[in-house]
Short mmCIF file of C-alpha atoms in Angstrom, two decimals:
data_model
loop_
_atom_site.label_atom_id
_atom_site.label_comp_id
_atom_site.label_asym_id
_atom_site.label_seq_id
_atom_site.Cartn_x
_atom_site.Cartn_y
_atom_site.Cartn_z
CA MET A 26 -0.36 -66.31 -46.78
CA SER A 27 -1.55 -68.98 -44.31
CA THR A 28 -2.80 -67.84 -40.91
CA PRO A 29 -1.03 -69.90 -38.23
CA LEU A 30 -1.65 -69.12 -34.59
CA VAL A 31 0.73 -66.55 -33.12
CA SER A 32 1.34 -66.36 -29.38
CA VAL A 33 2.24 -62.87 -28.19
CA LEU A 34 4.19 -63.15 -24.94
CA ILE A 35 4.04 -60.10 -22.65
CA PRO A 36 5.63 -60.18 -19.16
CA CYS A 37 4.35 -57.44 -16.84
CA TYR A 38 5.75 -55.95 -13.66
CA ASN A 39 4.49 -52.65 -12.23
CA VAL A 40 3.46 -51.18 -15.57
CA GLU A 41 0.02 -49.76 -14.76
CA ASP A 42 0.88 -46.50 -16.57
CA TYR A 43 1.76 -48.18 -19.87
CA VAL A 44 0.20 -51.64 -20.15
CA VAL A 45 -3.16 -50.60 -21.60
CA GLU A 46 -1.55 -48.75 -24.51
CA SER A 47 0.93 -51.57 -25.06
CA VAL A 48 -1.53 -54.46 -25.06
CA SER A 49 -4.06 -52.44 -27.08
CA SER A 50 -1.47 -52.15 -29.85
CA ILE A 51 -1.47 -55.96 -30.05
CA MET A 52 -5.25 -56.24 -29.83
CA SER A 53 -5.57 -53.95 -32.86
CA GLN A 54 -3.12 -55.84 -35.10
CA THR A 55 -4.16 -56.44 -38.70
CA TYR A 56 -3.19 -60.08 -38.13
CA THR A 57 -5.91 -61.47 -35.87
CA ASN A 58 -5.16 -65.16 -35.28
CA LEU A 59 -3.50 -64.41 -31.95
CA GLU A 60 -3.41 -65.56 -28.39
CA ILE A 61 -2.07 -62.90 -26.04
CA ILE A 62 -0.19 -64.51 -23.15
CA ILE A 63 0.27 -61.97 -20.34
CA ILE A 64 2.17 -62.91 -17.19
CA ASN A 65 1.82 -60.59 -14.22
CA ASP A 66 5.07 -61.07 -12.33
CA SER A 67 3.59 -60.33 -8.90
CA SER A 68 3.16 -56.59 -9.53
CA SER A 69 2.60 -54.39 -6.48
CA ASP A 70 0.84 -51.51 -8.27
CA GLY A 71 -2.43 -51.42 -10.21
CA THR A 72 -1.22 -53.61 -13.09
CA ALA A 73 -3.55 -56.50 -12.19
CA ASN A 74 -6.65 -54.31 -12.40
CA LYS A 75 -5.57 -52.94 -15.78
CA LEU A 76 -5.05 -56.47 -17.08
CA ASP A 77 -8.50 -57.56 -15.91
CA GLU A 78 -10.03 -54.64 -17.79
CA LEU A 79 -8.17 -55.62 -20.95
CA ALA A 80 -9.18 -59.28 -20.66
CA HIS A 81 -12.83 -58.27 -20.53
CA ARG A 82 -12.37 -56.46 -23.85
CA ASP A 83 -10.68 -59.30 -25.76
CA SER A 84 -11.18 -63.05 -25.34
CA ARG A 85 -7.77 -63.74 -26.91
CA ILE A 86 -6.07 -62.45 -23.74
CA LYS A 87 -4.91 -65.09 -21.24
CA ILE A 88 -3.62 -63.77 -17.94
CA TYR A 89 -1.29 -65.71 -15.66
CA THR A 90 0.00 -64.45 -12.32
CA ASN A 91 3.23 -65.41 -10.59
CA ASP A 92 2.70 -65.94 -6.86
CA VAL A 93 6.15 -64.47 -6.25
CA ASN A 94 8.28 -62.16 -8.38
CA LEU A 95 10.21 -64.55 -10.64
CA LYS A 96 12.01 -61.77 -12.56
CA LEU A 97 12.21 -61.60 -16.33
CA ILE A 98 14.19 -64.69 -17.34
CA LYS A 99 12.15 -67.25 -15.39
CA THR A 100 8.95 -65.51 -16.45
CA LEU A 101 9.96 -65.65 -20.12
CA ASN A 102 10.75 -69.37 -19.95
CA LYS A 103 7.46 -70.01 -18.17
CA GLY A 104 5.70 -68.02 -20.88
CA VAL A 105 7.31 -69.99 -23.70
CA ASP A 106 5.84 -73.18 -22.22
CA LEU A 107 2.40 -71.55 -22.08
CA CYS A 108 2.47 -70.48 -25.74
CA ASN A 109 0.48 -72.65 -28.16
CA GLY A 110 1.27 -70.82 -31.39
CA LYS A 111 3.50 -71.83 -34.27
CA TYR A 112 5.18 -68.47 -33.76
CA ILE A 113 5.97 -66.56 -30.57
CA ALA A 114 6.06 -62.77 -30.77
CA ARG A 115 7.67 -60.93 -27.90
CA MET A 116 6.32 -57.67 -26.58
CA ASP A 117 7.19 -55.56 -23.56
CA ALA A 118 4.39 -54.08 -21.52
CA ASP A 119 5.57 -50.50 -22.02
CA ASP A 120 6.28 -50.53 -25.77
CA ILE A 121 3.90 -50.02 -28.70
CA SER A 122 3.65 -52.22 -31.82
CA PHE A 123 2.69 -50.84 -35.21
CA PRO A 124 -0.63 -52.31 -36.50
CA THR A 125 0.99 -54.39 -39.27
CA ARG A 126 3.91 -55.72 -37.23
CA ILE A 127 2.62 -59.27 -36.66
CA GLU A 128 1.25 -59.61 -40.19
CA LYS A 129 4.58 -58.70 -41.79
CA GLN A 130 6.63 -60.94 -39.52
CA VAL A 131 4.38 -63.95 -40.13
CA GLU A 132 4.59 -63.29 -43.86
CA PHE A 133 8.41 -63.29 -43.68
CA LEU A 134 8.64 -66.54 -41.69
CA GLU A 135 6.07 -68.28 -43.87
CA ARG A 136 8.10 -67.35 -46.97
CA ASN A 137 11.50 -68.21 -45.44
CA GLY A 138 11.42 -71.65 -43.87
CA ASP A 139 15.15 -71.61 -43.07
CA TYR A 140 14.77 -68.59 -40.77
CA ASP A 141 13.60 -68.97 -37.17
CA VAL A 142 14.06 -65.39 -35.91
CA VAL A 143 12.88 -62.08 -37.35
CA SER A 144 12.80 -58.67 -35.68
CA THR A 145 12.35 -55.12 -37.01
CA MET A 146 13.76 -51.65 -36.89
CA PHE A 147 12.26 -49.45 -34.19
CA TYR A 148 11.81 -45.94 -32.89
CA THR A 149 12.94 -45.04 -29.39
CA PHE A 150 10.92 -42.51 -27.42
CA ARG A 151 10.52 -41.09 -23.93
CA THR A 152 7.22 -40.74 -22.12
CA GLY A 153 5.76 -37.29 -22.67
CA LYS A 154 8.25 -36.40 -25.41
CA ALA A 155 7.23 -36.02 -29.05
CA LYS A 156 10.67 -36.81 -30.47
CA ARG A 157 11.18 -40.24 -32.05
CA ASN A 158 14.64 -41.61 -32.87
CA LEU A 159 14.94 -44.28 -35.55
CA TYR A 160 17.19 -47.17 -34.57
CA ILE A 161 18.55 -49.28 -37.41
CA ASN A 162 20.04 -52.75 -37.06
CA PRO A 163 21.58 -54.92 -39.80
CA VAL A 164 18.97 -56.51 -42.07
CA THR A 165 20.45 -59.67 -43.56
CA TYR A 166 21.64 -62.86 -41.91
CA GLU A 167 25.12 -62.35 -43.39
CA GLU A 168 25.37 -58.91 -41.76
CA LEU A 169 23.98 -60.15 -38.45
CA GLN A 170 26.59 -62.92 -38.40
CA ALA A 171 29.24 -60.19 -38.09
CA TYR A 172 27.27 -57.71 -35.99
CA LEU A 173 26.29 -60.24 -33.31
CA LEU A 174 29.95 -60.88 -32.59
CA PHE A 175 29.97 -57.55 -30.74
CA ARG A 176 26.41 -56.61 -29.75
CA SER A 177 22.82 -57.69 -30.14
CA GLY A 178 21.36 -56.74 -33.50
CA ILE A 179 17.91 -58.10 -32.68
CA CYS A 180 15.38 -55.87 -30.91
CA HIS A 181 13.97 -58.25 -28.30
CA PRO A 182 10.49 -56.70 -27.78
CA ALA A 183 10.02 -56.56 -31.57
CA VAL A 184 11.09 -60.15 -32.28
CA MET A 185 9.09 -63.11 -33.58
CA VAL A 186 10.48 -66.65 -33.44
CA ARG A 187 9.34 -70.12 -34.40
CA LYS A 188 8.41 -72.01 -31.24
CA THR A 189 10.67 -74.80 -32.51
CA LEU A 190 13.63 -72.57 -31.61
CA PHE A 191 12.88 -73.65 -28.04
CA THR A 192 11.18 -77.04 -28.45
CA GLU A 193 13.43 -78.57 -31.12
CA LEU A 194 16.68 -76.59 -31.08
CA GLY A 195 16.65 -76.59 -27.28
CA LEU A 196 17.44 -72.91 -26.73
CA LYS A 197 16.15 -70.90 -23.77
CA PHE A 198 16.75 -67.74 -21.79
CA GLU A 199 19.51 -68.41 -19.26
CA GLU A 200 20.12 -66.74 -15.91
CA LYS A 201 23.89 -66.94 -16.32
CA TYR A 202 23.45 -64.18 -18.92
CA LEU A 203 21.44 -61.85 -16.67
CA HIS A 204 20.77 -58.44 -18.34
CA VAL A 205 22.04 -59.79 -21.69
CA GLU A 206 19.88 -62.93 -21.84
CA ASP A 207 18.42 -61.98 -25.23
CA TYR A 208 21.87 -61.29 -26.73
CA ALA A 209 23.02 -64.72 -25.53
CA LEU A 210 19.96 -66.38 -27.09
CA TRP A 211 20.52 -64.75 -30.49
CA SER A 212 24.23 -65.56 -30.34
CA LYS A 213 23.49 -69.24 -29.82
CA ALA A 214 20.76 -69.18 -32.47
CA LEU A 215 23.27 -67.72 -34.91
CA TYR A 216 25.08 -71.06 -35.13
CA CYS A 217 22.04 -73.29 -35.65
CA THR A 218 19.55 -71.24 -37.67
CA LYS A 219 19.10 -67.96 -39.55
CA LEU A 220 18.06 -64.52 -38.24
CA ALA A 221 16.95 -61.34 -39.98
CA ASN A 222 15.43 -57.91 -39.46
CA LEU A 223 12.63 -56.44 -41.52
CA ASN A 224 13.90 -53.23 -43.07
CA GLU A 225 11.25 -50.98 -41.57
CA PRO A 226 10.35 -49.76 -38.07
CA LEU A 227 7.40 -51.63 -36.56
CA LEU A 228 7.78 -50.81 -32.87
CA TYR A 229 7.99 -47.81 -30.57
CA TYR A 230 10.53 -48.70 -27.86
CA ARG A 231 10.06 -46.76 -24.64
CA VAL A 232 13.32 -45.56 -23.08
CA HIS A 233 13.59 -45.15 -19.30
CA GLU A 234 16.36 -43.37 -17.45
CA HIS A 235 17.07 -46.40 -15.27
CA GLN A 236 16.28 -49.44 -17.42
CA VAL A 237 19.64 -50.91 -16.43
CA SER A 238 20.60 -49.26 -13.16
CA SER A 239 24.14 -48.25 -12.36
CA LEU A 240 24.26 -51.19 -9.94
CA ASN A 241 23.79 -53.56 -12.88
CA LYS A 242 26.32 -51.99 -15.25
CA LYS A 243 29.29 -54.10 -14.15
CA LYS A 244 27.19 -57.28 -14.12
CA GLN A 245 25.97 -56.52 -17.61
CA ILE A 246 29.53 -56.05 -18.90
CA ASP A 247 30.73 -59.23 -17.16
CA ASN A 248 27.86 -61.22 -18.66
CA LYS A 249 28.57 -59.80 -22.11
CA LYS A 250 31.96 -61.47 -21.78
CA GLU A 251 30.09 -64.71 -21.12
CA VAL A 252 28.28 -64.17 -24.42
CA PHE A 253 31.59 -63.50 -26.15
CA LYS A 254 32.72 -66.94 -24.92
CA ILE A 255 29.97 -68.44 -27.11
CA HIS A 256 31.56 -66.89 -30.18
CA CYS A 257 35.10 -67.75 -29.08
CA GLU A 258 34.15 -71.41 -28.71
CA LYS A 259 32.45 -71.53 -32.12
CA LEU A 260 35.25 -69.67 -33.92
CA GLY A 261 38.19 -71.31 -32.19
CA LEU A 262 39.37 -68.16 -30.40
CA SER A 263 41.03 -67.95 -27.00
CA SER A 264 38.70 -67.09 -24.14
CA SER A 265 41.25 -66.37 -21.42
CA GLU A 266 40.43 -63.54 -19.03
CA GLU A 267 42.86 -61.21 -20.83
CA ASP A 268 41.54 -62.11 -24.27
CA LEU A 269 37.91 -61.58 -23.19
CA ASP A 270 38.89 -58.19 -21.79
CA ILE A 271 40.39 -57.28 -25.18
CA TYR A 272 37.30 -58.66 -26.95
CA ALA A 273 35.06 -56.50 -24.72
CA SER A 274 37.21 -53.42 -25.39
CA VAL A 275 36.83 -53.94 -29.14
CA ALA A 276 33.09 -54.54 -28.83
CA GLU A 277 32.55 -51.40 -26.75
CA CYS A 278 35.11 -49.36 -28.74
CA VAL A 279 36.69 -48.33 -25.43
CA PRO A 280 40.15 -49.68 -24.44
CA THR A 281 40.20 -50.93 -20.84
CA HIS A 282 43.77 -49.67 -20.52
CA SER A 283 45.22 -46.47 -21.96
CA SER A 284 48.47 -47.62 -23.53
CA PHE A 285 49.86 -48.25 -26.99
CA GLU A 286 50.64 -51.83 -25.97
CA TYR A 287 47.01 -52.51 -25.13
CA LEU A 288 45.75 -50.78 -28.27
CA GLU A 289 48.05 -53.01 -30.32
CA LYS A 290 46.55 -56.07 -28.62
CA CYS A 291 43.11 -54.88 -29.69
CA GLU A 292 44.41 -54.38 -33.22
CA VAL A 293 45.87 -57.90 -33.30
CA PHE A 294 42.55 -59.34 -32.11
CA MET A 295 40.67 -57.59 -34.92
CA GLN A 296 43.21 -58.72 -37.50
CA THR A 297 42.82 -62.27 -36.21
CA LEU A 298 39.06 -62.12 -36.77
CA LEU A 299 39.58 -60.92 -40.33
CA ASP A 300 42.14 -63.66 -40.99
CA ARG A 301 39.88 -66.38 -39.57
CA ASN A 302 37.02 -65.18 -41.74
CA ARG A 303 39.21 -65.20 -44.85
CA ASN A 304 40.30 -68.78 -44.16
CA ASP A 305 36.95 -70.14 -43.00
CA GLN A 306 34.18 -67.66 -43.76
CA PHE A 307 31.66 -67.28 -40.96
CA CYS A 308 30.19 -63.91 -41.96
CA SER A 309 30.20 -61.29 -44.71
CA PRO A 310 33.89 -60.33 -45.24
CA GLU A 311 32.97 -56.83 -46.40
CA TYR A 312 30.60 -56.19 -43.49
CA LEU A 313 33.06 -57.51 -40.92
CA LYS A 314 35.78 -55.30 -42.39
CA ARG A 315 33.45 -52.30 -42.21
CA ILE A 316 32.52 -52.97 -38.57
CA LEU A 317 36.12 -53.46 -37.47
CA SER A 318 37.29 -50.39 -39.36
CA LEU A 319 34.72 -48.28 -37.51
CA HIS A 320 35.58 -49.90 -34.19
CA TRP A 321 39.26 -49.20 -34.83
CA ILE A 322 38.85 -45.46 -35.32
CA ARG A 323 36.61 -45.28 -32.24
CA LEU A 324 39.06 -47.30 -30.16
CA CYS A 325 41.79 -44.84 -31.10
CA ALA A 326 39.51 -41.89 -30.34
CA ASN A 327 38.70 -43.33 -26.91
CA SER A 328 42.29 -44.36 -26.11
CA ARG A 329 43.19 -41.17 -24.18
CA LEU A 330 46.66 -41.35 -25.74
CA GLY A 331 46.60 -37.87 -27.24
CA VAL A 332 47.53 -36.83 -30.77
CA SER A 333 50.39 -39.34 -30.82
CA VAL A 334 47.81 -42.08 -31.46
CA LEU A 335 46.82 -40.53 -34.79
CA ASP A 336 49.81 -41.93 -36.64
CA LYS A 337 49.08 -45.37 -35.20
CA CYS A 338 45.45 -45.06 -36.27
CA PHE A 339 46.13 -43.88 -39.82
CA THR A 340 48.87 -46.40 -40.62
CA SER A 341 46.96 -49.48 -39.48
CA SER A 342 45.48 -51.73 -42.18
CA LEU A 343 42.22 -51.47 -40.23
CA TYR A 344 41.97 -47.81 -41.16
CA ASP A 345 39.83 -47.37 -44.28
CA LYS A 346 38.56 -43.92 -45.26
CA THR A 347 35.81 -45.38 -47.43
CA TYR A 348 33.87 -46.27 -44.27
CA TYR A 349 34.18 -42.89 -42.53
CA LYS A 350 32.35 -39.62 -42.71
CA LYS A 351 34.11 -36.28 -42.20
CA ARG A 352 32.43 -36.19 -38.80
CA ASP A 353 34.24 -39.40 -37.74
CA ILE A 354 37.66 -37.91 -38.48
CA LEU A 355 36.75 -34.64 -36.79
CA ILE A 356 35.63 -36.43 -33.63
CA LEU A 357 38.81 -38.53 -33.65
CA ARG A 358 41.00 -35.43 -33.77
CA ILE A 359 39.01 -33.53 -31.13
CA LYS A 360 39.05 -36.44 -28.70
CA CYS A 361 42.77 -37.03 -29.22
CA ILE A 362 43.68 -33.36 -28.77
CA PHE A 363 41.82 -33.13 -25.47
CA LYS A 364 42.38 -36.77 -24.38
CA MET A 365 38.65 -37.03 -23.74
CA GLU A 366 37.56 -39.93 -21.59
CA TYR A 367 34.65 -42.00 -22.87
CA LYS A 368 31.40 -41.36 -21.04
CA LYS A 369 28.17 -43.34 -20.99
CA SER A 370 25.79 -40.39 -21.16
CA PHE A 371 23.28 -40.32 -24.02
CA LEU A 372 24.43 -36.85 -25.13
CA TYR A 373 28.08 -37.92 -25.19
CA LYS A 374 27.31 -41.00 -27.26
CA LEU A 375 25.16 -38.95 -29.62
CA VAL A 376 27.95 -36.47 -30.29
CA PHE A 377 31.17 -38.45 -29.80
CA ARG A 378 30.44 -42.17 -30.19
#
């Protein structure tokens, strides 16, 4: 394997409690031909002092400081311009990379010249808690082509990209996609290059209670619809306000309106995607069918239409028992019996998603 320069881009804002552990995990990588680009986004805590201490320990660290708080998107784009490497690896200042992460990602991109983006599986964890939860995304490009229609399948702080993704393909992080800027980037990349995930966890992703505050929830959902417009344009689908609302309902597996009429509109949308893919394949037919079948049963479970929705669910061509576990059917029946409303809590999603 050749040893091209890798730029590791780490934005920082008020992370004095975590930044030393995070940056140290990059300093101790088995792959050593690195420059570590750290941008202090005008932190008001002790982050700057921690960064100075780290820079004294490793000459590969280059620290830049924003005079004013530019926020994440502008800081990322500034950082991309500062990176000199053939590859840019992203890292958040509160996460922890496994020692072989960079080495394995470089190896993948060196072997696969038609791929410009590679991320990894990851463990989520909470500060002070021993429990680690493995998070698995699709591995292959063909699977990601389907998965990215509905949500991001690329872990942003674990990603490595060719710098040419920005310099030659002209992509960038955009403020119009605030809170989903990475999802928008991967969605656009999907139509001009290839993406993949290494089939092993190589990052510990720190989970905070308020990573996206309740004030940002609606903005995040609205901007997801902006991302969906990218796919609608590429696939020749309608992007009217009503159609984007249906698209979002299917993606989230939660109908915006509790009615059989609306559920049927969601069903028609999913059937349309399957038909388009049969006529002009844009992703793995089997994987798309699997995703939509799972989304269908969850849409029905979250419809709040009671047990009367069960017949509708079971008779649809989207219903396919080969994709379900006994637990899925049990949850469907429980939620329909009690007309349970979908909730965003972690415990609810763990048990009833």
